[in-house]
Short mmCIF file of C-alpha atoms in Angstrom, two decimals:
data_model
loop_
_atom_site.label_atom_id
_atom_site.label_comp_id
_atom_site.label_asym_id
_atom_site.label_seq_id
_atom_site.Cartn_x
_atom_site.Cartn_y
_atom_site.Cartn_z
CA PRO A 1 145.40 216.90 232.29
CA ASP A 2 143.20 220.25 232.21
CA LEU A 3 145.70 222.73 230.52
CA LEU A 4 145.75 223.24 226.59
CA PRO A 5 145.22 221.26 224.52
CA THR A 6 142.36 220.45 226.39
CA CYS A 7 138.85 221.29 225.21
CA ASN A 8 137.99 224.14 227.22
CA GLY A 9 141.30 224.70 228.60
CA GLU A 10 141.96 228.47 227.79
CA ILE A 11 141.82 229.86 231.39
CA THR A 12 143.08 227.04 233.60
CA THR A 13 146.11 227.15 231.46
CA MET A 14 146.53 231.45 231.34
CA SER A 15 146.01 231.05 235.50
CA PHE A 16 148.31 228.60 235.61
CA LEU A 17 150.97 230.32 233.47
CA GLN A 18 150.66 233.25 235.36
CA ASP A 19 151.33 230.95 238.75
CA VAL A 20 155.01 230.22 237.03
CA VAL A 21 155.45 233.75 235.63
CA ASP A 22 155.19 234.69 239.38
CA ILE A 23 156.94 232.32 240.52
CA LEU A 24 160.06 233.23 237.94
CA LEU A 25 159.52 237.16 238.62
CA GLN A 26 159.74 236.63 242.45
CA TYR A 27 163.15 234.86 241.87
CA VAL A 28 164.63 237.07 239.42
CA VAL A 29 163.88 239.86 242.10
CA LYS A 30 165.87 238.03 244.43
CA SER A 31 168.30 237.34 242.44
CA PHE A 32 169.64 240.81 242.53
CA ASP A 33 168.84 241.73 245.88
CA ARG A 34 172.39 241.45 247.66
CA SER A 35 170.56 240.99 251.19
CA THR A 36 169.67 237.23 250.00
CA LYS A 37 171.69 234.09 249.44
CA VAL A 38 173.64 232.77 246.56
CA ILE A 39 172.95 229.34 247.04
CA ASP A 40 170.85 227.59 250.27
CA PHE A 41 173.44 224.85 250.05
CA HIS A 42 172.52 221.28 251.03
CA TYR A 43 174.39 217.89 250.48
CA PRO A 44 173.03 215.53 247.77
CA ASN A 45 171.82 213.31 249.90
CA GLU A 46 169.75 215.49 252.54
CA LEU A 47 168.11 216.79 249.13
CA LEU A 48 167.11 213.46 247.77
CA GLN A 49 165.84 212.51 251.12
CA GLU A 50 164.47 215.78 252.03
CA TYR A 51 161.85 215.83 249.34
CA ASN A 52 160.26 212.87 246.82
CA TRP A 53 161.57 213.60 243.31
CA GLU A 54 160.51 210.36 241.72
CA LEU A 55 158.60 209.74 238.89
CA ALA A 56 154.94 208.08 239.76
CA ASP A 57 152.27 206.39 237.41
CA GLN A 58 149.45 208.64 238.72
CA PRO A 59 149.24 212.31 237.66
CA GLN A 60 150.18 214.81 240.32
CA THR A 61 147.70 218.03 240.81
CA LEU A 62 148.69 221.59 238.91
CA GLU A 63 149.38 223.05 242.82
CA GLU A 64 151.71 220.03 243.38
CA ILE A 65 153.79 221.08 239.69
CA LEU A 66 153.51 224.72 241.10
CA LEU A 67 155.23 223.74 244.34
CA ASN A 68 157.71 221.86 242.38
CA CYS A 69 159.07 224.96 240.41
CA ARG A 70 159.43 226.67 243.26
CA THR A 71 161.57 223.94 245.39
CA THR A 72 163.80 224.27 242.29
CA LEU A 73 164.67 227.47 242.26
CA LYS A 74 164.80 226.77 245.96
CA TYR A 75 168.14 225.41 246.08
CA ALA A 76 168.85 226.96 242.18
CA ILE A 77 172.00 228.65 242.82
CA LYS A 78 171.24 232.02 241.77
CA THR A 79 173.86 232.43 239.22
CA GLY A 80 172.54 236.38 238.56
CA HIS A 81 173.47 237.13 242.32
CA PRO A 82 175.88 240.14 242.16
CA ARG A 83 178.11 238.13 244.25
CA TYR A 84 178.30 234.97 242.27
CA PHE A 85 181.64 234.99 240.80
CA ASN A 86 182.24 231.11 240.55
CA GLN A 87 182.15 230.47 236.40
CA LEU A 88 182.55 232.38 233.34
CA SER A 89 179.32 233.06 232.82
CA THR A 90 177.49 234.52 235.77
CA GLY A 91 174.46 237.63 235.64
CA LEU A 92 171.25 237.26 234.51
CA ASP A 93 170.07 239.88 231.39
CA MET A 94 166.38 240.92 231.26
CA VAL A 95 166.46 241.36 227.35
CA GLY A 96 168.21 237.96 227.22
CA LEU A 97 165.71 236.06 229.38
CA ALA A 98 162.35 237.54 227.40
CA ALA A 99 164.68 236.16 224.26
CA ASP A 100 165.03 232.43 225.84
CA TRP A 101 160.85 232.37 226.67
CA LEU A 102 159.96 233.66 223.30
CA THR A 103 162.00 230.95 222.08
CA SER A 104 160.64 228.64 223.94
CA ALA A 105 157.28 229.36 222.91
CA ALA A 106 158.20 229.09 219.31
CA ASN A 107 160.06 226.18 219.96
CA THR A 108 161.70 225.08 216.73
CA ASN A 109 164.72 223.56 214.91
CA MET A 110 167.46 225.51 213.67
CA PHE A 111 167.93 222.97 210.52
CA THR A 112 165.93 224.69 207.87
CA TYR A 113 164.50 228.15 207.04
CA GLU A 114 161.08 225.85 205.97
CA ILE A 115 160.65 225.95 209.73
CA ALA A 116 162.72 228.68 211.19
CA PRO A 117 162.92 231.15 208.82
CA VAL A 118 163.13 234.45 211.02
CA PHE A 119 165.86 232.15 213.54
CA VAL A 120 167.87 231.14 210.37
CA LEU A 121 168.38 234.30 209.06
CA LEU A 122 168.97 236.29 212.69
CA GLU A 123 171.77 233.80 212.50
CA TYR A 124 173.04 234.84 209.42
CA VAL A 125 173.35 238.42 210.22
CA THR A 126 174.62 237.71 213.24
CA LEU A 127 176.97 235.68 212.36
CA ARG A 128 178.07 238.08 210.21
CA LYS A 129 178.63 240.80 212.22
CA MET A 130 180.47 238.53 214.66
CA ARG A 131 182.69 237.92 211.30
CA GLU A 132 183.27 241.41 211.05
CA MET A 133 184.26 242.54 214.55
CA VAL A 134 186.82 239.52 214.25
CA GLY A 135 188.01 241.61 211.31
CA TRP A 136 187.39 239.20 208.14
CA PRO A 137 186.95 241.91 204.99
CA GLY A 138 183.16 242.64 204.73
CA GLY A 139 182.49 239.96 207.54
CA CYS A 140 183.25 236.90 205.15
CA GLY A 141 183.07 233.05 205.64
CA ASP A 142 180.77 230.74 207.22
CA GLY A 143 179.82 229.81 210.77
CA ILE A 144 177.55 228.34 213.24
CA PHE A 145 176.08 228.20 216.79
CA SER A 146 177.15 225.44 218.93
CA PRO A 147 176.55 223.84 221.97
CA GLY A 148 179.02 225.62 224.08
CA GLY A 149 182.59 226.38 223.75
CA ALA A 150 184.03 222.49 223.58
CA ILE A 151 181.85 221.88 221.02
CA SER A 152 182.75 224.95 218.86
CA ASN A 153 186.79 224.12 219.08
CA MET A 154 186.12 220.06 218.40
CA TYR A 155 184.12 221.72 215.04
CA ALA A 156 187.42 223.77 214.39
CA MET A 157 189.27 220.53 214.54
CA LEU A 158 187.29 218.40 212.01
CA ILE A 159 187.25 221.50 209.76
CA ALA A 160 190.73 221.61 209.67
CA ARG A 161 191.41 218.35 209.52
CA PHE A 162 189.17 218.11 206.69
CA LYS A 163 190.60 221.19 204.45
CA MET A 164 193.85 219.07 204.78
CA PHE A 165 192.55 215.67 204.13
CA PRO A 166 189.05 215.39 202.40
CA GLU A 167 189.45 211.96 202.04
CA VAL A 168 188.87 211.25 205.94
CA LYS A 169 185.02 211.81 205.76
CA GLU A 170 184.77 208.97 203.59
CA LYS A 171 187.76 206.64 204.68
CA GLY A 172 188.18 207.72 207.85
CA MET A 173 191.56 207.98 209.88
CA ALA A 174 193.75 205.02 208.88
CA ALA A 175 193.65 206.39 204.95
CA ILE A 176 195.48 209.41 206.54
CA PRO A 177 198.94 210.11 208.27
CA ARG A 178 199.04 210.57 211.88
CA LEU A 179 198.06 214.14 212.67
CA VAL A 180 199.01 216.16 215.58
CA ALA A 181 197.52 219.37 216.47
CA PHE A 182 199.31 221.84 219.12
CA THR A 183 197.98 224.06 221.95
CA SER A 184 199.20 225.44 225.31
CA GLU A 185 199.77 224.20 228.24
CA HIS A 186 196.93 226.79 229.66
CA SER A 187 194.48 225.58 226.94
CA HIS A 188 190.86 224.27 227.60
CA PHE A 189 190.62 220.90 228.39
CA SER A 190 188.67 220.56 225.50
CA VAL A 191 191.18 220.02 222.90
CA LYS A 192 192.04 216.96 224.17
CA LYS A 193 188.67 216.05 223.94
CA GLY A 194 187.84 216.89 220.66
CA ALA A 195 190.76 215.56 219.34
CA ALA A 196 189.85 211.93 221.69
CA ALA A 197 186.13 212.60 220.16
CA LEU A 198 187.66 212.57 216.36
CA GLY A 199 189.90 210.01 217.17
CA ILE A 200 193.14 211.95 216.63
CA GLY A 201 194.29 210.92 220.36
CA THR A 202 195.01 212.87 223.27
CA ASP A 203 198.32 212.03 222.79
CA SER A 204 198.37 213.52 219.55
CA VAL A 205 198.12 217.10 221.35
CA ILE A 206 201.37 218.67 221.78
CA LEU A 207 201.02 221.07 224.87
CA ILE A 208 203.17 224.44 224.12
CA ARG A 209 204.78 225.95 227.34
CA CYS A 210 203.55 229.07 228.81
CA ASP A 211 205.44 232.17 230.29
CA GLU A 212 204.83 232.90 233.45
CA ARG A 213 201.78 235.24 232.61
CA GLY A 214 200.20 232.09 230.66
CA LYS A 215 200.95 232.69 227.15
CA MET A 216 201.89 230.58 224.50
CA ILE A 217 205.21 230.63 223.81
CA PRO A 218 206.13 231.17 220.28
CA SER A 219 209.77 229.68 219.58
CA ASP A 220 208.54 226.75 221.61
CA LEU A 221 205.69 226.37 219.53
CA GLU A 222 208.22 226.57 216.58
CA ARG A 223 210.33 224.11 218.15
CA ARG A 224 207.72 221.49 218.56
CA ILE A 225 206.33 221.91 215.28
CA VAL A 226 209.92 221.24 213.09
CA GLU A 227 210.34 218.01 216.14
CA ALA A 228 206.60 216.29 214.90
CA LYS A 229 207.28 216.99 211.27
CA GLN A 230 211.14 215.02 211.72
CA LYS A 231 208.89 212.23 213.66
CA GLY A 232 206.73 212.22 209.98
CA PHE A 233 203.86 213.26 211.89
CA VAL A 234 201.38 216.09 209.99
CA PRO A 235 200.59 218.95 211.99
CA PHE A 236 197.34 220.17 211.13
CA LEU A 237 195.84 222.37 213.76
CA VAL A 238 197.17 225.28 216.43
CA SER A 239 194.58 226.37 218.64
CA ALA A 240 195.89 229.85 220.50
CA THR A 241 193.66 230.41 223.73
CA ALA A 242 192.65 234.15 223.32
CA GLY A 243 191.69 234.61 227.35
CA THR A 244 192.93 231.01 229.30
CA THR A 245 190.14 229.69 231.26
CA VAL A 246 192.61 230.03 234.69
CA TYR A 247 194.83 232.92 234.01
CA GLY A 248 192.51 234.94 231.34
CA ALA A 249 196.10 235.10 229.30
CA PHE A 250 196.21 235.91 225.34
CA ASP A 251 198.16 234.33 223.41
CA PRO A 252 200.62 236.17 221.12
CA LEU A 253 198.17 235.85 218.06
CA ILE A 254 200.42 237.87 215.34
CA ALA A 255 203.54 235.59 216.15
CA ILE A 256 201.70 232.51 216.16
CA ALA A 257 199.97 233.51 212.51
CA ASP A 258 203.53 233.98 211.35
CA ILE A 259 204.55 230.24 212.58
CA CYS A 260 200.65 228.96 211.10
CA LYS A 261 201.36 230.29 207.86
CA LYS A 262 205.39 229.19 207.45
CA TYR A 263 204.14 225.98 208.31
CA LYS A 264 201.01 225.80 206.27
CA ILE A 265 198.79 224.95 209.14
CA TRP A 266 195.00 225.60 209.76
CA MET A 267 195.01 228.50 212.77
CA HIS A 268 192.14 228.62 215.50
CA VAL A 269 191.47 231.05 217.98
CA ASP A 270 189.83 229.62 221.12
CA GLY A 271 188.07 233.12 222.15
CA ALA A 272 185.48 231.20 223.82
CA TRP A 273 186.47 233.56 226.94
CA GLY A 274 188.25 236.20 225.47
CA GLY A 275 186.11 237.14 222.25
CA GLY A 276 183.88 239.26 224.29
CA LEU A 277 186.82 241.79 224.40
CA LEU A 278 186.17 242.58 220.45
CA MET A 279 183.25 244.80 221.31
CA SER A 280 185.77 246.62 223.49
CA ARG A 281 187.32 249.67 222.08
CA LYS A 282 189.74 250.00 225.13
CA HIS A 283 190.07 246.36 225.19
CA LYS A 284 190.40 244.78 221.65
CA TRP A 285 193.87 245.04 220.51
CA LYS A 286 194.13 242.09 223.02
CA LEU A 287 193.55 239.97 220.44
CA ASN A 288 195.55 241.66 217.82
CA GLY A 289 196.18 239.16 214.66
CA ILE A 290 192.57 237.10 215.22
CA GLU A 291 191.88 238.21 211.87
CA ARG A 292 194.62 235.85 210.46
CA ALA A 293 192.91 232.63 212.29
CA ASN A 294 191.25 230.49 209.96
CA SER A 295 188.42 230.08 212.83
CA VAL A 296 187.46 231.49 215.89
CA THR A 297 184.96 230.14 218.96
CA TRP A 298 183.37 232.98 220.79
CA ASN A 299 181.17 232.12 223.93
CA PRO A 300 178.16 235.06 223.96
CA HIS A 301 177.40 233.35 226.97
CA LYS A 302 180.13 234.06 228.70
CA MET A 303 181.66 237.51 229.03
CA MET A 304 179.12 239.45 227.13
CA GLY A 305 176.42 238.09 229.57
CA VAL A 306 173.74 236.44 227.07
CA PRO A 307 171.78 233.06 228.93
CA LEU A 308 173.30 229.80 228.43
CA GLN A 309 174.18 228.30 226.37
CA CYS A 310 175.27 230.80 223.62
CA SER A 311 178.61 230.01 221.61
CA ALA A 312 179.64 230.36 217.94
CA LEU A 313 182.32 228.77 215.84
CA LEU A 314 183.39 231.19 213.12
CA VAL A 315 185.55 230.39 209.81
CA ARG A 316 186.96 232.14 207.56
CA GLU A 317 186.56 230.08 204.31
CA GLU A 318 182.94 229.71 203.49
CA GLY A 319 181.51 226.37 201.74
CA LEU A 320 184.28 224.56 204.00
CA MET A 321 181.75 223.59 206.98
CA GLN A 322 179.07 222.27 204.66
CA SER A 323 181.19 220.15 202.51
CA CYS A 324 183.15 218.85 205.54
CA ASN A 325 179.93 218.23 207.13
CA GLN A 326 176.92 217.64 204.87
CA MET A 327 174.84 214.08 204.43
CA HIS A 328 171.78 215.51 201.90
CA ALA A 329 169.48 214.06 203.96
CA SER A 330 166.78 213.89 201.79
CA TYR A 331 163.65 213.97 203.68
CA LEU A 332 165.13 217.63 205.23
CA PHE A 333 167.36 218.85 202.58
CA GLN A 334 165.21 218.66 199.56
CA GLN A 335 167.02 219.96 196.29
CA ASP A 336 163.40 221.35 195.16
CA LYS A 337 162.56 223.86 197.29
CA HIS A 338 160.60 226.61 196.51
CA TYR A 339 163.16 229.09 197.93
CA ASP A 340 167.02 229.69 197.99
CA LEU A 341 168.53 226.52 199.83
CA SER A 342 171.67 228.87 200.65
CA TYR A 343 169.42 229.06 203.86
CA ASP A 344 168.81 225.47 205.06
CA THR A 345 172.23 225.81 207.01
CA GLY A 346 171.21 222.36 209.04
CA ASP A 347 173.55 220.37 206.95
CA LYS A 348 176.62 221.90 207.74
CA ALA A 349 176.27 221.36 211.31
CA LEU A 350 177.29 218.01 213.70
CA GLN A 351 173.83 217.87 215.30
CA CYS A 352 170.52 217.70 213.43
CA GLY A 353 167.78 218.57 215.81
CA ARG A 354 169.54 222.34 216.83
CA HIS A 355 168.80 224.51 219.51
CA VAL A 356 167.60 227.98 218.72
CA ASP A 357 170.47 230.35 220.28
CA VAL A 358 170.90 232.88 218.02
CA PHE A 359 167.82 235.05 219.40
CA LYS A 360 168.95 236.00 223.10
CA LEU A 361 171.98 237.01 221.84
CA TRP A 362 170.54 239.27 218.73
CA LEU A 363 167.73 240.60 221.09
CA MET A 364 170.33 241.64 223.41
CA TRP A 365 172.48 243.33 220.82
CA ARG A 366 169.60 245.51 219.81
CA ALA A 367 168.78 246.42 223.01
CA LYS A 368 172.05 247.54 224.20
CA GLY A 369 173.63 248.12 220.67
CA THR A 370 177.59 247.27 220.91
CA THR A 371 177.91 250.59 222.60
CA GLY A 372 176.28 248.95 225.54
CA PHE A 373 177.66 245.71 225.41
CA GLU A 374 181.20 247.35 225.45
CA ALA A 375 180.42 249.77 228.41
CA GLN A 376 179.18 246.53 230.24
CA ILE A 377 183.02 244.77 229.64
CA ASP A 378 185.10 247.34 230.06
CA LYS A 379 183.07 247.83 233.75
CA CYS A 380 183.85 244.26 234.39
CA LEU A 381 187.73 244.47 233.56
CA GLU A 382 187.45 248.02 235.44
CA LEU A 383 186.02 246.02 238.66
CA ALA A 384 189.07 243.12 238.30
CA GLU A 385 191.60 246.16 238.49
CA TYR A 386 189.96 246.96 241.30
CA LEU A 387 190.50 244.25 242.99
CA TYR A 388 193.94 243.57 241.49
CA ASN A 389 194.69 246.93 242.81
CA LYS A 390 193.43 246.38 246.48
CA ILE A 391 194.82 243.10 247.71
CA LYS A 392 197.89 243.24 245.62
CA ASN A 393 200.44 244.80 248.82
CA ARG A 394 197.78 243.60 251.43
CA GLU A 395 198.68 241.56 253.95
CA GLY A 396 197.69 237.91 253.74
CA TYR A 397 197.46 237.87 250.08
CA GLU A 398 200.03 237.01 247.51
CA MET A 399 199.54 237.54 243.79
CA VAL A 400 199.75 234.03 241.68
CA PHE A 401 201.56 236.06 238.72
CA ASP A 402 202.91 239.61 238.85
CA GLY A 403 201.47 242.42 237.19
CA LYS A 404 197.54 243.18 236.53
CA PRO A 405 195.30 241.18 235.00
CA GLN A 406 194.65 241.08 231.08
CA HIS A 407 191.28 240.21 231.75
CA THR A 408 188.50 239.70 234.18
CA ASN A 409 190.70 236.91 235.87
CA VAL A 410 192.61 237.29 239.36
CA CYS A 411 194.22 234.62 240.99
CA PHE A 412 195.85 234.82 244.47
CA TRP A 413 196.48 233.09 247.71
CA TYR A 414 195.17 233.97 250.90
CA LEU A 415 197.20 233.33 253.81
CA PRO A 416 195.58 232.99 256.95
CA PRO A 417 197.53 234.68 259.68
CA SER A 418 198.87 230.86 261.23
CA LEU A 419 200.49 230.50 257.66
CA ARG A 420 202.25 234.23 257.19
CA GLY A 421 205.66 233.82 259.06
CA MET A 422 206.28 230.28 257.44
CA GLU A 423 209.18 229.37 255.35
CA ASP A 424 208.25 228.41 251.51
CA GLY A 425 208.42 224.41 251.58
CA GLU A 426 206.55 221.31 252.06
CA GLU A 427 205.00 221.88 255.07
CA ARG A 428 203.61 225.23 253.80
CA THR A 429 202.28 223.86 250.35
CA SER A 430 200.04 221.52 252.10
CA ARG A 431 198.69 223.30 254.60
CA LEU A 432 198.31 226.30 252.16
CA MET A 433 196.54 223.53 249.79
CA LYS A 434 193.68 222.71 252.56
CA VAL A 435 192.66 226.71 252.86
CA ALA A 436 190.47 228.14 249.96
CA PRO A 437 188.54 224.60 249.87
CA VAL A 438 187.45 225.44 253.39
CA ILE A 439 187.18 228.78 253.09
CA LYS A 440 185.29 227.69 250.26
CA ALA A 441 183.12 225.14 251.46
CA ARG A 442 181.89 227.48 254.30
CA MET A 443 181.26 229.89 251.91
CA MET A 444 178.60 227.94 250.25
CA GLU A 445 177.65 226.63 253.69
CA TYR A 446 176.98 230.45 254.69
CA GLY A 447 175.23 230.95 251.34
CA THR A 448 176.94 234.75 251.22
CA THR A 449 179.47 234.52 248.07
CA MET A 450 180.24 231.61 245.26
CA VAL A 451 184.36 231.99 243.75
CA SER A 452 186.11 228.64 242.53
CA TYR A 453 189.64 228.18 243.02
CA GLN A 454 192.15 225.02 241.89
CA PRO A 455 195.76 224.37 241.63
CA LEU A 456 197.94 224.49 238.81
CA GLY A 457 201.22 222.60 237.97
CA ASP A 458 203.17 222.78 240.72
CA LYS A 459 201.23 225.49 242.29
CA ALA A 460 198.82 225.23 245.37
CA ASN A 461 194.90 225.71 245.82
CA PHE A 462 195.03 229.43 244.56
CA PHE A 463 191.35 231.52 244.46
CA ARG A 464 190.56 232.67 240.81
CA MET A 465 188.13 235.42 240.84
CA VAL A 466 186.04 235.90 237.14
CA ILE A 467 184.07 238.61 236.89
CA SER A 468 181.63 239.08 234.32
CA ASN A 469 178.33 240.30 235.69
CA PRO A 470 177.16 243.28 234.95
CA ALA A 471 175.39 243.56 238.27
CA ALA A 472 178.17 243.61 240.50
CA THR A 473 179.93 246.30 242.01
CA HIS A 474 183.00 247.99 244.19
CA GLN A 475 180.93 247.09 247.17
CA ASP A 476 180.67 243.02 246.41
CA ILE A 477 183.89 243.19 245.66
CA ASP A 478 185.08 244.69 248.96
CA PHE A 479 182.52 242.19 250.64
CA LEU A 480 184.39 239.41 249.02
CA ILE A 481 187.55 240.04 250.48
CA ASP A 482 185.62 240.54 253.62
CA GLU A 483 184.55 237.37 253.30
CA ILE A 484 187.53 235.44 252.91
CA GLU A 485 189.35 237.20 255.74
CA ARG A 486 186.23 236.27 257.84
CA LEU A 487 186.01 232.79 257.09
CA GLY A 488 189.86 232.04 257.39
CA GLN A 489 191.27 233.87 260.15
CA ASP A 490 191.30 230.75 262.02
CA LEU A 491 193.09 228.14 259.69
#
């Protein structure tokens, strides 16, 4: 009640916000302190009972509000901590954080130049630069920042369908033939999710076989396309993955592009995780052929360490996104405005309200330059190779696939001493299945580090180590291995 816009609220407001900033700064400093926990783990019912989180009729004091802020951060996962390896998006960038604060203070919407002039122009400049890096001549095409890779992939499906059957926009799925999409068996689940949301149906997503490294097999793709056409289905999209979620594999884009060209199918590249490698002269060869794609998903909030969320969909053909999605809402997109209407980008989005996601990326890019991002990415890949070299012949470790990783994903089993002499078989598999979950649970209880695990196909639970945090060092990798051994000795 004492804060602005209250009359004479300036002093109280300034001191309140100063207190909030102090809380945040302490948290930021703690995030990088290796002696602090990554997580102060409590079970959900404990956390619910320990504090009163309920909403009341009467207001609380500002002291209590500040306490709420402290409590929330006390139990937050420190995703910027050098030993947090759990997700594809990690790290805490100071310039990105500053940009996020500025964006929240400006608190505007991305739909028109009228209310977001600078942000709309920065989105235009940044997307064009990203398209240049994909390899489209002069950065031609279109794009949008969306609420994450799953939505970016869904946009691609939406636009690919519209390109082939524009009548679907008015008439719906009943007016067009049965569509099918193709993606690898290691691809992200969002392709199926998009098919469900768009009414195409998950059964219409055909999963293509991968080789032992997790890359799509082009001959299997072609075989399945021919098969689908013989059954009378219409192939409308192939989603190739540049950097799969678990193995970090890069599909062979040139071979896939040849097949898409031959059968006239929209080629989408889901580079949510691997797109960042386009910033690196040393590693971008892994995405050779991406310039032939019709659309590309690229999440700077993953490998590039931009604060969540920041995901771009890039489209090679200009104007398509607009025709596909526009609804001409006359209260927003008046046609008689006094400036160039091409900067009113809101009508090509699925959302009406759209958060400003571009400023974090743009400001970080200004602060680092392309070479800064390159150094950061090269360093993460070098750390992954260091981990791989450290464990590939180490006693008690087994790699999930042979050869050095293409991205920062390192997939391995840790075998406790009790399992090391065992024959391969059901007993060993069922015991191995339990190892990673127990080690992970102990890690979280101690709060020392976090790394994710999962089963895949017929493979028992294995660790998937990923590195995208520029703060991580060789010592943090050493620590992780020591910690796995310390916590898994007795299993």
